[in-house]
């Protein structure tokens, strides 16, 4: 077992995250919010990094209601400076950072590839690929010093499949999977494990209108799922994410978990 983590000071089990300090970006709503809630219920100290103030407040009110230690930080993950400041604030408040879930990304309207603009690409690259990279860089020295860390990045089946209408998103999601593998390779020697997951849990979004290109990806996500349903953020996505953040995930790195009710098998 490893390293600087003291099980007496912060009791936990191999399969748990009790006492761990975990950052979840974009946890103001949706999947990130469900993950933050699940981790908090399982004893983690949660840092929510979110760029929308009202969503941040809602999430913090919920975590306060659970009676867990938490910290909310307004942060645009597309800003390297803001991301480093967020991790520094985490360190000054809790003295450690054990895990991070790089969940936040900003989206653009669906459109065919011939209409994709520089702004579309910039936004996805800045908040997706770059945001994930900055967050990994920011936590790295602290995890390295601890000799233990868990980084969890977020890809998408849309990227793997190359769904129509979401080229900038697909490209950034595949870039994130690539960064995951490189970080996993470079940082394994420091006790830092880096993995990725691709969720299917879009029930909190409005379906795109009929005829919209994004509608195809949306319908594909629901069609032919062996489990024939959408995922629930807290019940379906968060438990395997907790595993990726735990001691139990010690011999799997650079991988992508498909958390999609078997949806990937259809393609
Ligand atoms: N919903 C799905 O079925 C699905 C499928 C595949 C992948 N994903 C991925 O899972 C993650 C979460 O998806 P979701 O549907 O819950 O998303 P969502 O859009 O509902 O929530 C994203 C959250 O991140 C915040 N955010 C956006 N840009 C940010 C930024 N620059 N800085 C800080 N916070 C920011 C938003 O305010 C929001 O609270 C995303 O990475 C998404 O690509 C989701």
Short mmCIF file of C-alpha atoms and ligand atoms in Angstrom, two decimals:
data_model
loop_
_atom_site.label_atom_id
_atom_site.label_comp_id
_atom_site.label_asym_id
_atom_site.label_seq_id
_atom_site.Cartn_x
_atom_site.Cartn_y
_atom_site.Cartn_z
CA UNK A 1 0.00 0.00 0.00
CA UNK A 2 1.16 3.42 -0.43
CA UNK A 3 2.81 6.12 0.63
CA UNK A 4 1.86 9.36 2.32
CA UNK A 5 -1.81 8.56 2.90
CA UNK A 6 -2.31 7.79 6.59
CA UNK A 7 -5.24 5.44 7.18
CA UNK A 8 -5.31 6.32 10.88
CA UNK A 9 -5.59 10.05 10.24
CA UNK A 10 -8.25 9.60 7.59
CA UNK A 11 -9.77 6.16 7.86
CA UNK A 12 -10.78 4.45 4.68
CA UNK A 13 -11.00 1.07 3.02
CA UNK A 14 -9.31 -0.17 -0.10
CA UNK A 15 -12.57 0.20 -1.98
CA UNK A 16 -13.62 3.47 -0.44
CA UNK A 17 -12.76 7.11 -0.53
CA UNK A 18 -13.47 7.98 3.06
CA UNK A 19 -11.28 10.92 4.05
CA UNK A 20 -10.06 11.63 0.54
CA UNK A 21 -10.12 15.15 -0.88
CA UNK A 22 -11.62 15.09 -4.36
CA UNK A 23 -12.19 17.93 -6.83
CA UNK A 24 -15.10 17.59 -9.25
CA UNK A 25 -15.15 20.19 -12.02
CA UNK A 26 -18.50 21.27 -13.45
CA UNK A 27 -20.33 19.72 -10.49
CA UNK A 28 -22.98 22.44 -10.51
CA UNK A 29 -25.44 20.19 -12.30
CA UNK A 30 -25.82 16.97 -14.25
CA UNK A 31 -23.41 14.08 -14.00
CA UNK A 32 -20.77 16.00 -12.05
CA UNK A 33 -23.34 16.96 -9.45
CA UNK A 34 -24.44 13.33 -9.05
CA UNK A 35 -20.82 12.24 -8.71
CA UNK A 36 -20.11 14.91 -6.08
CA UNK A 37 -23.17 13.81 -4.10
CA UNK A 38 -22.22 10.14 -4.24
CA UNK A 39 -18.61 10.77 -3.24
CA UNK A 40 -19.74 13.02 -0.38
CA UNK A 41 -22.14 10.35 0.90
CA UNK A 42 -19.19 7.98 0.89
CA UNK A 43 -17.08 10.16 3.12
CA UNK A 44 -15.03 12.22 0.69
CA UNK A 45 -14.31 15.90 1.14
CA UNK A 46 -15.55 17.57 -2.03
CA UNK A 47 -14.30 20.60 -3.92
CA UNK A 48 -16.73 21.83 -6.56
CA UNK A 49 -15.12 23.89 -9.34
CA UNK A 50 -17.88 25.43 -11.44
CA UNK A 51 -18.10 28.53 -13.64
CA UNK A 52 -21.82 29.26 -13.16
CA UNK A 53 -22.36 30.96 -9.79
CA UNK A 54 -25.95 29.88 -9.31
CA UNK A 55 -25.19 26.24 -10.12
CA UNK A 56 -22.26 26.40 -7.73
CA UNK A 57 -24.49 27.76 -4.95
CA UNK A 58 -27.08 25.03 -5.54
CA UNK A 59 -24.47 22.31 -5.39
CA UNK A 60 -22.88 23.73 -2.24
CA UNK A 61 -26.27 24.00 -0.53
CA UNK A 62 -26.87 20.35 -1.30
CA UNK A 63 -23.45 19.28 0.01
CA UNK A 64 -23.95 21.38 3.15
CA UNK A 65 -27.25 19.57 3.65
CA UNK A 66 -25.37 16.29 3.63
CA UNK A 67 -23.17 17.61 6.42
CA UNK A 68 -19.90 16.93 4.61
CA UNK A 69 -16.78 19.05 4.37
CA UNK A 70 -16.80 20.85 1.06
CA UNK A 71 -15.48 23.89 -0.74
CA UNK A 72 -17.03 25.68 -3.70
CA UNK A 73 -14.84 27.63 -6.09
CA UNK A 74 -16.01 29.68 -9.04
CA UNK A 75 -13.65 28.60 -11.77
CA UNK A 76 -13.60 28.49 -15.56
CA UNK A 77 -11.57 25.38 -16.33
CA UNK A 78 -10.57 26.94 -19.64
CA UNK A 79 -8.36 29.40 -17.77
CA UNK A 80 -5.04 27.91 -16.73
CA UNK A 81 -4.61 30.60 -14.10
CA UNK A 82 -8.05 29.96 -12.60
CA UNK A 83 -7.48 26.21 -12.50
CA UNK A 84 -4.14 26.56 -10.72
CA UNK A 85 -5.70 29.04 -8.26
CA UNK A 86 -8.54 26.56 -7.60
CA UNK A 87 -6.09 23.77 -6.77
CA UNK A 88 -4.06 26.12 -4.57
CA UNK A 89 -7.25 27.07 -2.70
CA UNK A 90 -7.95 23.36 -2.21
CA UNK A 91 -4.44 22.85 -0.81
CA UNK A 92 -4.69 25.79 1.56
CA UNK A 93 -8.06 24.66 2.88
CA UNK A 94 -7.53 20.88 3.14
CA UNK A 95 -3.76 20.40 2.81
CA UNK A 96 -4.06 17.67 0.20
CA UNK A 97 -5.70 16.68 -3.05
CA UNK A 98 -6.22 12.97 -3.61
CA UNK A 99 -8.45 12.89 -6.65
CA UNK A 100 -9.93 14.97 -9.42
CA UNK A 101 -12.78 14.32 -11.83
CA UNK A 102 -12.35 16.50 -14.92
CA UNK A 103 -16.02 16.60 -15.85
CA UNK A 104 -16.58 20.22 -17.00
CA UNK A 105 -16.77 21.16 -20.65
CA UNK A 106 -18.58 23.94 -22.50
CA UNK A 107 -20.71 23.03 -25.49
CA UNK A 108 -21.64 24.59 -28.83
CA UNK A 109 -24.71 24.08 -31.02
CA UNK A 110 -24.69 21.01 -33.24
CA UNK A 111 -23.75 21.67 -36.87
CA UNK A 112 -22.27 19.84 -39.84
CA UNK A 113 -18.51 19.69 -40.04
CA UNK A 114 -18.37 22.14 -42.97
CA UNK A 115 -19.93 24.85 -40.79
CA UNK A 116 -17.68 24.47 -37.75
CA UNK A 117 -16.05 27.80 -36.85
CA UNK A 118 -12.82 28.81 -35.21
CA UNK A 119 -14.84 29.91 -32.15
CA UNK A 120 -16.48 26.50 -31.89
CA UNK A 121 -13.12 24.77 -31.98
CA UNK A 122 -11.55 27.26 -29.57
CA UNK A 123 -14.29 26.86 -26.95
CA UNK A 124 -14.18 23.08 -26.96
CA UNK A 125 -10.41 22.96 -27.08
CA UNK A 126 -10.07 25.55 -24.31
CA UNK A 127 -12.58 24.08 -21.86
CA UNK A 128 -12.23 20.39 -22.80
CA UNK A 129 -8.71 19.47 -23.86
CA UNK A 130 -6.91 22.40 -22.28
CA UNK A 131 -9.07 22.48 -19.17
CA UNK A 132 -8.33 18.82 -18.52
CA UNK A 133 -4.61 19.35 -19.16
CA UNK A 134 -4.39 22.39 -16.84
CA UNK A 135 -6.21 20.51 -14.09
CA UNK A 136 -3.89 17.52 -14.42
CA UNK A 137 -0.85 19.81 -14.33
CA UNK A 138 -2.17 21.68 -11.30
CA UNK A 139 -2.80 18.59 -9.15
CA UNK A 140 0.33 16.76 -10.29
CA UNK A 141 2.96 18.22 -7.90
CA UNK A 142 0.72 17.61 -4.91
CA UNK A 143 -0.13 14.05 -5.90
CA UNK A 144 3.51 13.40 -6.67
CA UNK A 145 4.53 14.69 -3.23
CA UNK A 146 1.89 12.41 -1.65
CA UNK A 147 3.01 9.50 -3.81
CA UNK A 148 -0.66 8.81 -4.49
CA UNK A 149 -3.25 10.31 -6.77
CA UNK A 150 -6.28 9.46 -8.85
CA UNK A 151 -7.14 11.46 -11.97
CA UNK A 152 -10.40 10.72 -13.75
CA UNK A 153 -11.09 12.30 -17.13
CA UNK A 154 -14.26 12.26 -19.18
CA UNK A 155 -14.55 11.15 -22.79
CA UNK A 156 -17.60 10.35 -24.82
CA UNK A 157 -18.96 7.59 -27.00
CA UNK A 158 -19.72 10.42 -29.48
CA UNK A 159 -15.98 10.93 -29.87
CA UNK A 160 -15.26 7.23 -30.27
CA UNK A 161 -18.06 6.73 -32.80
CA UNK A 162 -17.61 10.08 -34.53
CA UNK A 163 -21.24 11.13 -34.07
CA UNK A 164 -22.60 13.49 -36.71
CA UNK A 165 -23.06 17.15 -35.75
CA UNK A 166 -20.61 17.34 -32.86
CA UNK A 167 -17.16 17.47 -34.50
CA UNK A 168 -15.51 19.94 -32.07
CA UNK A 169 -16.86 18.02 -29.10
CA UNK A 170 -15.82 14.66 -30.57
CA UNK A 171 -12.33 15.95 -31.26
CA UNK A 172 -11.81 17.33 -27.76
CA UNK A 173 -13.19 14.18 -26.15
CA UNK A 174 -10.78 12.00 -28.10
CA UNK A 175 -7.92 14.38 -27.26
CA UNK A 176 -8.81 13.95 -23.59
CA UNK A 177 -8.58 10.16 -23.93
CA UNK A 178 -5.17 10.60 -25.52
CA UNK A 179 -3.98 12.92 -22.73
CA UNK A 180 -5.23 10.33 -20.26
CA UNK A 181 -2.96 7.66 -21.73
CA UNK A 182 0.10 9.93 -21.83
CA UNK A 183 -0.38 11.12 -18.25
CA UNK A 184 -0.98 7.53 -17.13
CA UNK A 185 2.31 6.48 -18.71
CA UNK A 186 4.34 9.44 -17.42
CA UNK A 187 2.98 9.47 -13.87
CA UNK A 188 2.57 5.79 -12.98
CA UNK A 189 5.96 5.89 -11.28
CA UNK A 190 4.62 8.53 -8.87
CA UNK A 191 1.66 6.42 -7.72
CA UNK A 192 -0.72 8.47 -9.85
CA UNK A 193 -3.37 6.52 -11.71
CA UNK A 194 -5.12 8.22 -14.64
CA UNK A 195 -8.25 6.84 -16.26
CA UNK A 196 -11.21 8.00 -18.28
CA UNK A 197 -14.88 7.09 -18.56
CA UNK A 198 -17.58 7.71 -21.14
CA UNK A 199 -21.02 8.12 -19.57
CA UNK A 200 -24.54 7.99 -20.95
CA UNK A 201 -26.75 10.05 -18.68
CA UNK A 202 -28.34 12.90 -20.57
CA UNK A 203 -31.76 12.82 -18.96
CA UNK A 204 -31.23 16.26 -17.43
CA UNK A 205 -30.84 17.86 -20.88
CA UNK A 206 -33.70 18.90 -23.15
CA UNK A 207 -33.75 16.65 -26.24
CA UNK A 208 -32.46 18.53 -29.29
CA UNK A 209 -35.29 19.53 -31.66
CA UNK A 210 -36.36 17.19 -34.47
CA UNK A 211 -34.21 17.67 -37.55
CA UNK A 212 -31.26 18.98 -35.51
CA UNK A 213 -28.06 17.12 -36.28
CA UNK A 214 -27.47 16.57 -32.59
CA UNK A 215 -30.78 14.71 -32.48
CA UNK A 216 -29.10 11.80 -34.26
CA UNK A 217 -26.49 11.43 -31.53
CA UNK A 218 -29.19 11.82 -28.90
CA UNK A 219 -31.39 9.13 -30.37
CA UNK A 220 -28.43 6.86 -30.96
CA UNK A 221 -27.62 7.12 -27.29
CA UNK A 222 -31.00 5.74 -26.28
CA UNK A 223 -31.62 3.36 -29.15
CA UNK A 224 -30.60 -0.25 -28.76
CA UNK A 225 -29.12 0.10 -25.30
CA UNK A 226 -29.11 -3.42 -23.97
CA UNK A 227 -30.44 -1.97 -20.73
CA UNK A 228 -32.92 0.15 -22.64
CA UNK A 229 -32.66 3.21 -20.42
CA UNK A 230 -30.63 6.31 -19.70
CA UNK A 231 -28.09 6.28 -16.88
CA UNK A 232 -28.68 7.97 -13.54
CA UNK A 233 -25.73 10.15 -12.57
CA UNK A 234 -25.61 9.19 -8.91
CA UNK A 235 -26.75 5.59 -9.09
CA UNK A 236 -25.20 4.42 -12.38
CA UNK A 237 -22.23 6.64 -13.23
CA UNK A 238 -20.86 7.68 -9.84
CA UNK A 239 -20.15 4.24 -8.28
CA UNK A 240 -17.63 3.18 -10.94
CA UNK A 241 -16.13 6.68 -10.79
CA UNK A 242 -15.69 6.16 -7.06
CA UNK A 243 -13.79 2.96 -7.90
CA UNK A 244 -11.50 4.92 -10.26
CA UNK A 245 -10.75 7.29 -7.37
CA UNK A 246 -10.05 4.58 -4.80
CA UNK A 247 -7.13 2.43 -3.71
CA UNK A 248 -8.91 -0.48 -5.36
CA UNK A 249 -8.04 1.03 -8.74
CA UNK A 250 -4.33 0.38 -8.45
CA UNK A 251 -3.47 -1.74 -11.48
CA UNK A 252 -5.61 -0.14 -14.18
CA UNK A 253 -4.35 3.06 -15.78
CA UNK A 254 -4.72 4.85 -19.11
CA UNK A 255 -8.03 3.06 -19.69
CA UNK A 256 -11.52 4.12 -20.70
CA UNK A 257 -14.56 2.71 -18.94
CA UNK A 258 -17.81 2.75 -20.91
CA UNK A 259 -20.54 3.65 -18.42
CA UNK A 260 -23.39 3.47 -20.88
CA UNK A 261 -25.55 0.47 -20.12
CA UNK A 262 -23.80 -1.52 -22.84
CA UNK A 263 -24.53 1.12 -25.47
CA UNK A 264 -21.08 0.89 -26.98
CA UNK A 265 -21.73 -2.73 -28.00
CA UNK A 266 -24.20 -1.60 -30.63
CA UNK A 267 -21.59 0.18 -32.73
N1 LIG B 1 -24.73 13.59 -20.51
C1 LIG B 1 -24.27 12.53 -21.19
O1 LIG B 1 -24.98 11.56 -21.50
C2 LIG B 1 -22.83 12.51 -21.58
C3 LIG B 1 -22.41 11.61 -22.56
C4 LIG B 1 -21.05 11.56 -22.86
C5 LIG B 1 -20.16 12.39 -22.19
N2 LIG B 1 -20.63 13.26 -21.26
C6 LIG B 1 -19.65 14.12 -20.58
O2 LIG B 1 -19.91 14.12 -19.18
C7 LIG B 1 -19.63 15.41 -18.65
C8 LIG B 1 -20.85 15.97 -17.95
O3 LIG B 1 -21.96 15.93 -18.82
P1 LIG B 1 -23.34 16.61 -18.41
O4 LIG B 1 -24.33 16.14 -19.40
O5 LIG B 1 -23.59 16.41 -16.95
O6 LIG B 1 -22.98 18.16 -18.68
P2 LIG B 1 -23.81 19.46 -18.30
O7 LIG B 1 -23.64 20.41 -19.44
O8 LIG B 1 -25.18 19.12 -17.84
O9 LIG B 1 -23.01 20.01 -17.03
C9 LIG B 1 -21.71 20.49 -17.18
C10 LIG B 1 -21.40 21.35 -15.98
O10 LIG B 1 -20.10 21.91 -16.20
C11 LIG B 1 -20.17 23.33 -16.05
N3 LIG B 1 -19.18 23.92 -16.95
C12 LIG B 1 -19.27 24.04 -18.30
N4 LIG B 1 -18.19 24.67 -18.78
C13 LIG B 1 -17.41 24.96 -17.71
C14 LIG B 1 -16.18 25.62 -17.57
N5 LIG B 1 -15.53 26.13 -18.63
N6 LIG B 1 -15.63 25.73 -16.33
C15 LIG B 1 -16.28 25.23 -15.24
N7 LIG B 1 -17.47 24.63 -15.32
C16 LIG B 1 -18.03 24.48 -16.55
C17 LIG B 1 -21.58 23.70 -16.40
O11 LIG B 1 -21.96 24.95 -15.86
C18 LIG B 1 -22.36 22.53 -15.81
O12 LIG B 1 -22.64 22.73 -14.45
C19 LIG B 1 -19.14 16.26 -19.81
O13 LIG B 1 -17.73 16.17 -19.88
C20 LIG B 1 -19.76 15.58 -21.00
O14 LIG B 1 -19.06 15.81 -22.19
C21 LIG B 1 -21.93 13.36 -20.96
#
